[in-house]
């Protein structure tokens, strides 16, 4: 009997195994491949925590793997904070996905068994509200049960540090090591809810915290230059069945927006996300019902959040009356321009402003910010790095956040949280649209004027999947081949290669090299003359690579030609053609 089969039998023998999990295990009896897949490996705790398909097994999201991760977190916090962690406690939020509330309570009751107070949200909540709660309540950590925009069968477990940002590599590694030292998932302590409440180790976060969060968002984001102009802006909003419905609507209302139309079919929480193929605002189809409603009511702006409301996608009406979807890079550049103009007009910071972007985000926003004299800092992919830099600059008193953004539709414009925030994002986009509308401009008009001033920037994200049993190995070979033979693009001179795994910037044709100061990450970025670039990174253990492209043309035609040229060159190399 294999190790996986032994684990399978151990699970079946548990007297208190939930009936749905038991039935699931009975259905796969005799299916050696399925048993191996579920029990042959543990669900990995990466830098983002856990994420996986829900179901029975060691390689699945269920109450037992959630308890195990929480036990690892509890041991990590005890080591780091000592006795102080018991009274500081941990804030716990959850989204609309199936089993999210169950998993969140499992986190709370496991923490309680370690004498760590759990502060649990009473209702579904956005990820940024969890970040806010950690900071507002003075917690030692936070846990958010969410799988963002993944398909309905997935759920996840994200860990936040005491500053309200996602934990970085060192903390994640320690939690993982402590979690993996726990072999018997059925022996992990957890208190009955009644006992946890009686001992003061389980408390519901009061509704007043949400009101405080919304008040802080509106206070921080609302443009003091705007007044009744907000009433002219007509908005269509959809939470895509997720957690953004109430917080976003309350923020818009408190700021003064009255003409807000809801996509009624997508308002109610729905873990099946039944009206969309994917609840991902990056995808055109996700906003289709919103665009349809905008056409019916003549709205200027469509906004949609992903299920945990940390990202926002938009469509805007152009001068011809057509609704046009904008990319995350385009919206980020528009936000940076709007906030730089606003800061120059109103000021209000005691420290110099700073803009953050990731290394795979378009350079357009960077060049706009720098033209206003605003400092720009780049981070690795992942908003946890932006949140960490915000915290560090706040601590040493060097800069104050003006904006942080990434190409995947995540924005942050106030440091009241330390993660991307779909509530802040929705409000700042509305404020920006209202400001420009009051001056006779659409966001498409503004974007075109920025292209004409700063250059015609173009960007693209391409996923390359290497199917077959040897997909992972082919992916590794392709990435190694790029390290040994840097990317070549006809007509473009390669001027630098940034290898974040080696933490080195090399200059082809010379012996010169410079150290990179960002943390280690398996990312390669190829920079060409003229500022055009391509970057590639693997997607965990899946046989898939994510490729990012950024160009700057003198006109629209040149931009598109440059982008196509880069995409073709790197795609061919990634597929080992």
XYZ file of C-alpha atoms in Angstrom:
577
model
C 0.000 0.000 0.000
C 1.419 3.373 -1.039
C 1.740 6.354 1.293
C -1.170 8.015 -0.509
C -3.378 4.952 -0.079
C -2.497 4.756 3.625
C -3.502 8.386 4.081
C -6.700 7.715 2.144
C -7.633 4.845 4.452
C -6.777 6.921 7.532
C -9.233 9.588 6.407
C -11.989 7.037 5.796
C -11.533 5.644 9.305
C -12.117 8.995 11.010
C -15.388 8.789 12.965
C -16.150 12.515 12.777
C -15.374 13.046 9.096
C -18.086 15.242 7.537
C -20.495 13.199 5.447
C -19.844 15.145 2.249
C -16.114 14.401 2.485
C -16.779 10.737 3.338
C -19.092 10.383 0.337
C -16.429 11.978 -1.852
C -13.832 9.484 -0.666
C -16.164 6.538 -1.203
C -16.723 7.660 -4.790
C -12.994 7.427 -5.587
C -12.417 4.028 -3.909
C -10.275 1.938 -6.222
C -9.271 4.923 -8.374
C -5.531 4.828 -7.721
C -4.802 7.893 -9.858
C -7.354 10.038 -8.048
C -6.177 8.827 -4.633
C -2.565 9.597 -5.544
C -3.478 13.081 -6.750
C -5.418 13.891 -3.566
C -3.151 12.236 -1.005
C 0.266 11.913 -2.666
C 1.251 15.485 -1.822
C 0.238 18.214 0.605
C -1.526 21.366 -0.509
C 1.427 23.739 -0.685
C 1.676 26.813 1.532
C 3.327 29.365 -0.757
C 4.052 33.060 -0.289
C 0.348 33.725 -0.857
C -0.774 31.019 1.590
C -2.978 28.143 0.452
C -5.041 27.943 -2.719
C -6.600 24.848 -4.215
C -9.642 22.849 -5.215
C -12.052 22.141 -2.348
C -12.648 18.545 -1.325
C -11.319 15.592 0.649
C -7.588 14.970 0.754
C -4.228 16.381 1.790
C -3.976 18.232 -1.526
C -7.385 19.893 -1.165
C -8.919 22.839 0.663
C -10.973 21.467 3.576
C -11.372 22.116 7.310
C -8.427 19.811 8.103
C -5.912 21.482 5.807
C -7.217 24.857 7.014
C -6.694 23.825 10.642
C -3.197 22.623 9.818
C -2.238 25.949 8.216
C -3.738 27.777 11.192
C -1.783 25.669 13.655
C 1.390 26.583 11.732
C 0.372 30.244 11.881
C -0.332 30.027 15.623
C 3.109 28.527 16.322
C 4.719 31.202 14.133
C 2.927 34.004 15.991
C 3.791 32.555 19.404
C 7.457 32.511 18.452
C 7.350 36.042 17.078
C 5.158 37.839 19.614
C 5.320 35.655 22.712
C 2.525 36.168 25.216
C 1.493 39.407 23.501
C -0.138 37.493 20.631
C -2.885 36.139 22.902
C -4.391 39.564 23.562
C -3.637 41.091 20.147
C -5.323 38.240 18.359
C -5.945 37.607 14.661
C -8.576 39.156 12.375
C -10.382 36.730 10.050
C -12.376 37.581 6.942
C -14.020 35.510 4.232
C -15.598 35.968 0.820
C -18.672 34.509 -0.928
C -17.152 31.209 -2.030
C -18.530 27.839 -1.029
C -17.267 26.823 2.437
C -15.653 30.208 3.091
C -17.667 30.842 6.272
C -16.951 27.282 7.472
C -13.227 27.632 6.848
C -13.144 31.039 8.555
C -14.748 29.604 11.696
C -12.283 26.694 11.583
C -9.443 29.247 11.627
C -11.006 31.040 14.598
C -11.591 27.933 16.693
C -8.113 26.538 15.980
C -6.521 29.818 17.046
C -8.675 29.763 20.175
C -7.278 26.337 21.038
C -3.834 27.972 21.051
C -5.218 30.711 23.363
C -5.072 33.311 20.563
C -8.140 35.530 20.347
C -9.983 35.370 17.022
C -11.756 38.433 15.630
C -14.151 37.104 12.991
C -16.136 39.153 10.499
C -19.861 38.441 10.936
C -20.563 38.677 7.193
C -18.657 38.346 3.923
C -16.060 41.080 3.604
C -13.630 42.443 0.999
C -9.978 41.553 1.342
C -8.974 45.226 1.862
C -11.437 45.488 4.757
C -9.598 42.593 6.413
C -6.333 44.499 5.971
C -7.972 47.555 7.530
C -9.282 45.465 10.458
C -5.813 44.096 11.261
C -4.494 47.626 11.562
C -7.521 49.120 13.298
C -7.808 46.363 15.909
C -4.049 46.143 16.481
C -3.984 42.443 15.612
C -0.838 40.386 15.315
C -2.003 38.964 11.981
C -4.949 38.432 9.673
C -6.376 35.567 7.634
C -8.561 35.995 4.561
C -10.457 33.037 3.155
C -10.633 33.698 -0.590
C -9.472 32.408 -3.947
C -9.874 35.781 -5.648
C -11.145 35.231 -9.204
C -10.417 31.493 -9.488
C -13.188 29.138 -10.701
C -15.941 28.167 -8.196
C -14.327 24.871 -7.162
C -11.374 26.741 -5.603
C -10.852 28.399 -2.252
C -7.824 29.829 -0.504
C -6.163 31.045 2.685
C -4.155 34.301 2.692
C -2.102 35.407 5.695
C -1.526 39.061 6.612
C 1.081 40.494 8.963
C 0.556 43.007 11.768
C 0.835 45.911 9.304
C -2.056 44.631 7.211
C 0.094 43.439 4.307
C 0.406 39.906 2.982
C 3.280 38.045 4.604
C 6.544 37.948 2.666
C 8.818 35.003 1.979
C 10.558 34.633 5.356
C 7.334 34.584 7.362
C 5.585 32.373 4.815
C 8.470 29.903 4.914
C 8.367 29.742 8.709
C 4.607 29.171 8.727
C 5.009 26.478 6.074
C 7.766 24.681 8.022
C 5.725 24.690 11.210
C 2.624 23.541 9.331
C 4.465 20.674 7.658
C 5.813 19.479 11.016
C 2.209 18.583 11.929
C 1.611 15.100 10.520
C -1.724 14.121 12.085
C -4.346 16.533 10.751
C -7.011 14.936 12.938
C -5.162 15.684 16.189
C -4.973 19.449 15.688
C -6.675 21.142 18.663
C -9.779 23.274 18.107
C -12.300 24.498 20.643
C -16.074 24.268 20.465
C -17.441 27.703 19.643
C -19.318 28.003 22.939
C -16.140 27.358 24.925
C -14.101 29.767 22.828
C -16.711 32.489 23.385
C -16.923 31.772 27.103
C -13.141 32.082 27.449
C -13.070 35.379 25.541
C -11.149 33.856 22.650
C -13.808 34.298 19.963
C -15.419 37.625 19.089
C -17.338 39.010 16.160
C -15.918 42.164 14.597
C -18.519 44.908 15.188
C -20.428 46.439 12.285
C -18.948 49.790 13.286
C -15.613 48.706 11.794
C -17.072 48.633 8.286
C -18.540 52.084 8.817
C -15.110 53.247 9.973
C -13.444 51.702 6.911
C -15.905 53.332 4.494
C -15.517 56.668 6.255
C -11.723 56.405 5.976
C -11.882 55.478 2.278
C -14.161 58.415 1.461
C -12.120 60.838 3.565
C -8.859 59.783 1.927
C -9.998 59.421 -1.676
C -12.669 62.115 -2.163
C -11.487 65.019 -4.322
C -11.924 68.345 -2.476
C -12.209 70.141 -5.818
C -15.417 68.319 -6.756
C -18.906 69.234 -5.609
C -22.177 68.872 -7.462
C -20.259 67.688 -10.532
C -20.560 64.166 -9.123
C -24.293 64.201 -9.813
C -23.555 64.410 -13.565
C -21.658 61.118 -13.642
C -23.812 58.070 -14.395
C -22.299 54.792 -13.152
C -23.116 51.123 -13.687
C -21.707 48.906 -10.956
C -21.435 45.126 -10.563
C -19.819 43.197 -7.696
C -19.761 40.057 -9.917
C -21.598 38.147 -7.147
C -18.863 39.055 -4.656
C -18.149 41.033 -1.499
C -17.972 44.509 -3.052
C -21.716 45.122 -3.294
C -22.373 46.921 -0.004
C -18.958 48.564 0.665
C -18.580 50.020 -2.835
C -22.147 51.280 -2.973
C -21.815 52.842 0.478
C -18.541 54.549 -0.475
C -20.006 55.933 -3.703
C -23.118 57.148 -1.890
C -21.153 58.756 0.943
C -18.948 60.542 -1.591
C -22.006 62.014 -3.305
C -22.775 59.764 -6.274
C -26.514 59.354 -6.793
C -26.829 58.057 -10.357
C -25.599 54.499 -9.722
C -27.216 51.578 -11.561
C -26.714 48.000 -10.359
C -26.434 44.890 -12.487
C -29.187 43.191 -10.506
C -28.402 39.677 -11.783
C -24.906 39.942 -10.248
C -25.676 41.683 -6.948
C -26.417 38.724 -4.672
C -23.513 36.639 -3.312
C -23.129 33.485 -5.383
C -20.244 31.059 -4.963
C -21.035 29.568 -8.372
C -20.667 32.968 -10.104
C -23.523 31.770 -12.262
C -23.755 34.673 -14.734
C -20.113 34.696 -15.847
C -17.583 32.207 -17.197
C -15.032 33.704 -14.797
C -15.534 36.394 -12.114
C -12.408 38.156 -13.331
C -12.779 41.854 -14.225
C -9.684 41.557 -16.416
C -11.794 39.595 -18.900
C -14.164 41.327 -21.285
C -16.951 38.816 -20.758
C -17.134 39.518 -17.017
C -18.327 43.086 -17.623
C -20.664 42.214 -20.513
C -23.883 42.609 -18.491
C -22.602 45.883 -17.085
C -21.827 47.231 -20.548
C -25.268 46.119 -21.760
C -26.946 48.005 -18.900
C -24.772 51.066 -19.556
C -26.009 51.134 -23.132
C -29.608 50.972 -21.914
C -29.305 53.765 -19.335
C -26.673 55.896 -21.082
C -24.106 55.573 -18.283
C -20.625 57.092 -18.577
C -18.793 54.437 -16.597
C -19.026 50.691 -15.832
C -17.120 49.266 -12.838
C -16.852 45.671 -11.645
C -14.969 44.064 -8.754
C -13.665 40.537 -8.419
C -15.240 38.342 -5.673
C -12.985 39.512 -2.817
C -13.118 43.123 -4.042
C -9.420 43.860 -4.187
C -9.439 44.633 -7.922
C -11.657 46.624 -10.251
C -12.150 46.610 -14.016
C -13.846 49.364 -15.983
C -15.440 50.294 -19.289
C -15.912 53.948 -20.250
C -17.867 55.774 -22.914
C -15.725 57.500 -25.505
C -16.500 60.700 -27.423
C -18.372 58.723 -30.101
C -20.627 57.171 -27.466
C -19.110 53.674 -27.639
C -18.256 51.794 -24.444
C -14.566 50.905 -24.321
C -12.846 48.576 -21.855
C -9.541 49.810 -20.435
C -6.633 47.677 -19.271
C -5.136 47.769 -15.799
C -2.065 49.530 -17.163
C -4.185 52.192 -18.849
C -6.289 52.806 -15.737
C -3.171 52.887 -13.566
C -1.585 55.551 -15.792
C -4.810 57.587 -15.739
C -4.963 57.392 -11.932
C -1.322 58.445 -11.597
C -1.875 61.424 -13.902
C -5.075 62.453 -12.109
C -3.493 62.197 -8.648
C -0.330 64.028 -9.716
C -2.471 66.881 -11.061
C -4.592 66.848 -7.927
C -1.579 66.804 -5.622
C -0.002 69.709 -7.479
C -3.245 71.682 -7.129
C -4.134 70.812 -3.536
C -0.998 69.420 -1.847
C -1.835 68.090 1.575
C 1.074 65.695 2.191
C 3.652 66.291 4.919
C 6.048 63.959 3.097
C 7.074 63.780 -0.574
C 4.655 61.609 -2.604
C 5.661 58.267 -4.066
C 4.204 55.986 -6.754
C 4.758 52.219 -6.755
C 4.534 49.853 -9.705
C 5.698 46.303 -10.335
C 8.501 45.336 -12.709
C 5.975 43.870 -15.183
C 3.674 46.904 -15.149
C 3.780 49.381 -18.053
C 6.264 52.254 -17.714
C 3.698 54.840 -18.792
C 2.564 55.685 -15.250
C 6.195 55.852 -14.140
C 7.081 58.434 -16.773
C 3.978 60.474 -16.018
C 4.793 60.554 -12.290
C 8.428 61.460 -12.902
C 7.384 64.343 -15.158
C 5.621 65.803 -12.081
C 8.709 65.288 -9.924
C 7.108 62.377 -8.079
C 9.419 59.575 -6.981
C 8.690 56.116 -8.441
C 9.719 52.785 -6.980
C 9.412 49.368 -8.617
C 8.723 46.089 -6.839
C 8.437 42.441 -7.736
C 5.111 41.136 -9.028
C 2.577 40.889 -6.204
C 0.950 43.636 -4.189
C 2.481 42.315 -0.989
C 5.719 43.962 -2.045
C 4.023 47.323 -2.588
C 2.341 47.025 0.824
C 5.685 46.263 2.442
C 7.358 49.287 0.847
C 4.499 51.553 1.955
C 5.041 50.340 5.520
C 8.810 50.798 5.381
C 8.622 54.329 3.989
C 6.011 55.251 6.583
C 8.272 53.936 9.344
C 11.359 55.850 8.225
C 9.424 58.991 7.270
C 10.708 59.277 3.712
C 7.640 59.163 1.439
C 3.848 59.093 1.576
C 1.879 56.902 -0.829
C 0.290 58.717 -3.767
C -0.575 55.577 -5.744
C 0.415 51.952 -6.074
C -0.781 49.769 -8.912
C -0.147 46.670 -10.975
C -1.214 45.582 -14.425
C -3.734 43.049 -13.065
C -6.275 45.754 -12.100
C -5.086 46.324 -8.535
C -4.884 49.880 -7.163
C -4.110 51.538 -3.833
C -4.269 55.305 -3.266
C -4.380 55.550 0.539
C -2.219 53.717 3.099
C -5.196 52.952 5.367
C -4.753 49.393 4.042
C -1.631 47.601 2.774
C -3.086 45.621 -0.109
C -4.814 46.475 -3.347
C -8.261 47.846 -2.623
C -11.268 47.548 -4.932
C -13.311 49.973 -2.820
C -10.651 52.680 -2.996
C -10.119 51.787 -6.640
C -13.796 52.180 -7.534
C -14.066 55.525 -5.746
C -10.892 57.052 -7.184
C -11.957 55.983 -10.684
C -15.364 57.619 -10.149
C -13.715 60.794 -8.833
C -11.335 60.860 -11.774
C -14.139 60.315 -14.295
C -16.304 63.002 -12.649
C -13.431 65.501 -12.637
C -12.696 65.027 -16.304
C -16.402 64.990 -17.209
C -16.792 68.343 -15.462
C -14.073 69.662 -17.789
C -15.637 68.210 -20.924
C -13.368 65.185 -21.279
C -13.900 61.431 -21.290
C -11.259 59.095 -19.856
C -10.600 57.932 -23.416
C -9.896 61.548 -24.399
C -7.458 61.899 -21.521
C -5.737 58.622 -22.338
C -5.192 59.697 -25.937
C -3.765 63.038 -24.843
C -1.347 61.175 -22.538
C -0.246 58.969 -25.427
C 0.414 62.054 -27.531
C 2.406 63.648 -24.717
C 4.349 60.674 -23.313
C 4.409 58.200 -26.201
C 2.139 55.448 -27.456
C 2.565 52.795 -24.791
C 1.334 49.279 -25.390
C 1.256 46.236 -23.154
C 0.157 42.638 -23.264
C -0.007 39.545 -21.050
C 0.299 36.119 -22.694
C 0.038 32.730 -20.982
C 1.906 29.846 -22.608
C 0.706 26.412 -21.500
C 2.934 23.417 -22.178
C 0.550 20.477 -22.155
C 1.495 16.864 -21.635
C 3.146 14.816 -18.907
C 6.505 16.498 -19.488
C 5.090 20.051 -19.455
C 6.845 21.153 -16.273
C 10.214 19.862 -17.481
C 9.796 21.576 -20.862
C 8.977 24.799 -19.027
C 12.150 24.532 -16.948
C 14.222 23.853 -20.061
C 12.733 26.860 -21.853
C 13.512 29.184 -18.945
C 17.053 27.831 -18.645
C 17.548 28.205 -22.390
C 16.596 31.892 -22.105
C 19.191 32.316 -19.349
C 21.869 30.785 -21.526
C 20.797 32.441 -24.792
C 19.042 35.777 -24.143
C 16.026 36.727 -26.232
C 16.720 38.175 -29.668
C 14.176 40.295 -31.558
C 14.801 41.288 -35.208
C 15.422 45.002 -35.501
C 15.671 45.619 -31.748
C 18.968 45.864 -29.861
C 19.009 44.103 -26.490
C 20.598 46.449 -23.955
C 20.084 44.643 -20.624
C 18.852 41.399 -19.090
C 17.480 41.433 -15.548
C 17.530 38.011 -13.893
C 15.767 38.184 -10.548
C 16.635 34.587 -9.705
C 20.320 35.444 -9.945
C 19.596 39.022 -8.725
C 21.770 40.401 -11.484
C 21.431 42.863 -14.380
C 23.656 41.882 -17.293
C 24.605 43.915 -20.358
C 24.932 41.702 -23.469
C 28.148 42.078 -25.428
C 30.044 43.265 -22.343
C 31.432 41.785 -19.141
C 29.546 44.362 -17.101
C 26.930 43.302 -14.551
C 25.086 45.036 -11.709
C 23.374 43.581 -8.631
C 19.587 43.777 -8.355
C 18.303 44.771 -4.923
C 14.805 43.246 -5.099
C 14.165 39.842 -3.469
C 14.834 36.598 -5.315
C 12.143 35.650 -7.827
C 12.181 33.450 -10.920
C 11.657 36.318 -13.355
C 13.675 37.272 -16.427
C 13.223 40.672 -18.057
C 14.728 41.591 -21.434
C 15.124 45.333 -22.048
C 15.618 46.654 -25.567
C 16.777 49.960 -26.976
C 13.942 52.466 -26.856
C 12.637 51.157 -23.541
C 10.708 48.192 -24.968
C 10.778 45.070 -22.800
C 9.540 41.518 -22.330
C 9.422 39.506 -19.110
C 8.716 35.873 -18.322
C 8.091 33.876 -15.172
C 6.788 30.384 -14.378
C 3.391 29.838 -12.790
C 4.299 27.725 -9.747
C 4.359 23.992 -10.529
C 1.877 24.244 -13.406
C 3.305 23.808 -16.903
C 2.438 27.407 -17.704
C 4.486 30.553 -18.192
C 3.295 34.130 -17.849
C 4.807 36.564 -20.306
C 4.521 40.345 -20.050
C 5.298 42.910 -22.727
C 5.709 46.679 -22.750
C 6.529 48.978 -25.667
C 6.545 52.686 -26.445
C 5.870 53.689 -30.044
C 5.904 57.044 -31.785
C 2.385 56.370 -33.019
C -0.369 53.791 -32.755
C 0.831 51.753 -35.729
C 4.423 51.531 -34.534
C 3.236 50.575 -31.044
C 1.201 47.657 -32.372
C 4.004 46.474 -34.656
C 6.548 46.529 -31.827
C 4.209 44.636 -29.538
C 3.542 41.929 -32.121
C 7.256 41.554 -32.789
C 8.091 41.048 -29.103
C 5.196 38.657 -28.505
C 6.124 36.449 -31.465
C 9.802 36.290 -30.479
C 9.312 35.338 -26.825
C 6.388 32.993 -27.465
C 8.477 31.021 -29.920
C 11.334 30.710 -27.436
C 9.007 29.770 -24.580
C 7.552 26.936 -26.656
C 11.073 25.912 -27.701
C 10.127 26.356 -31.373
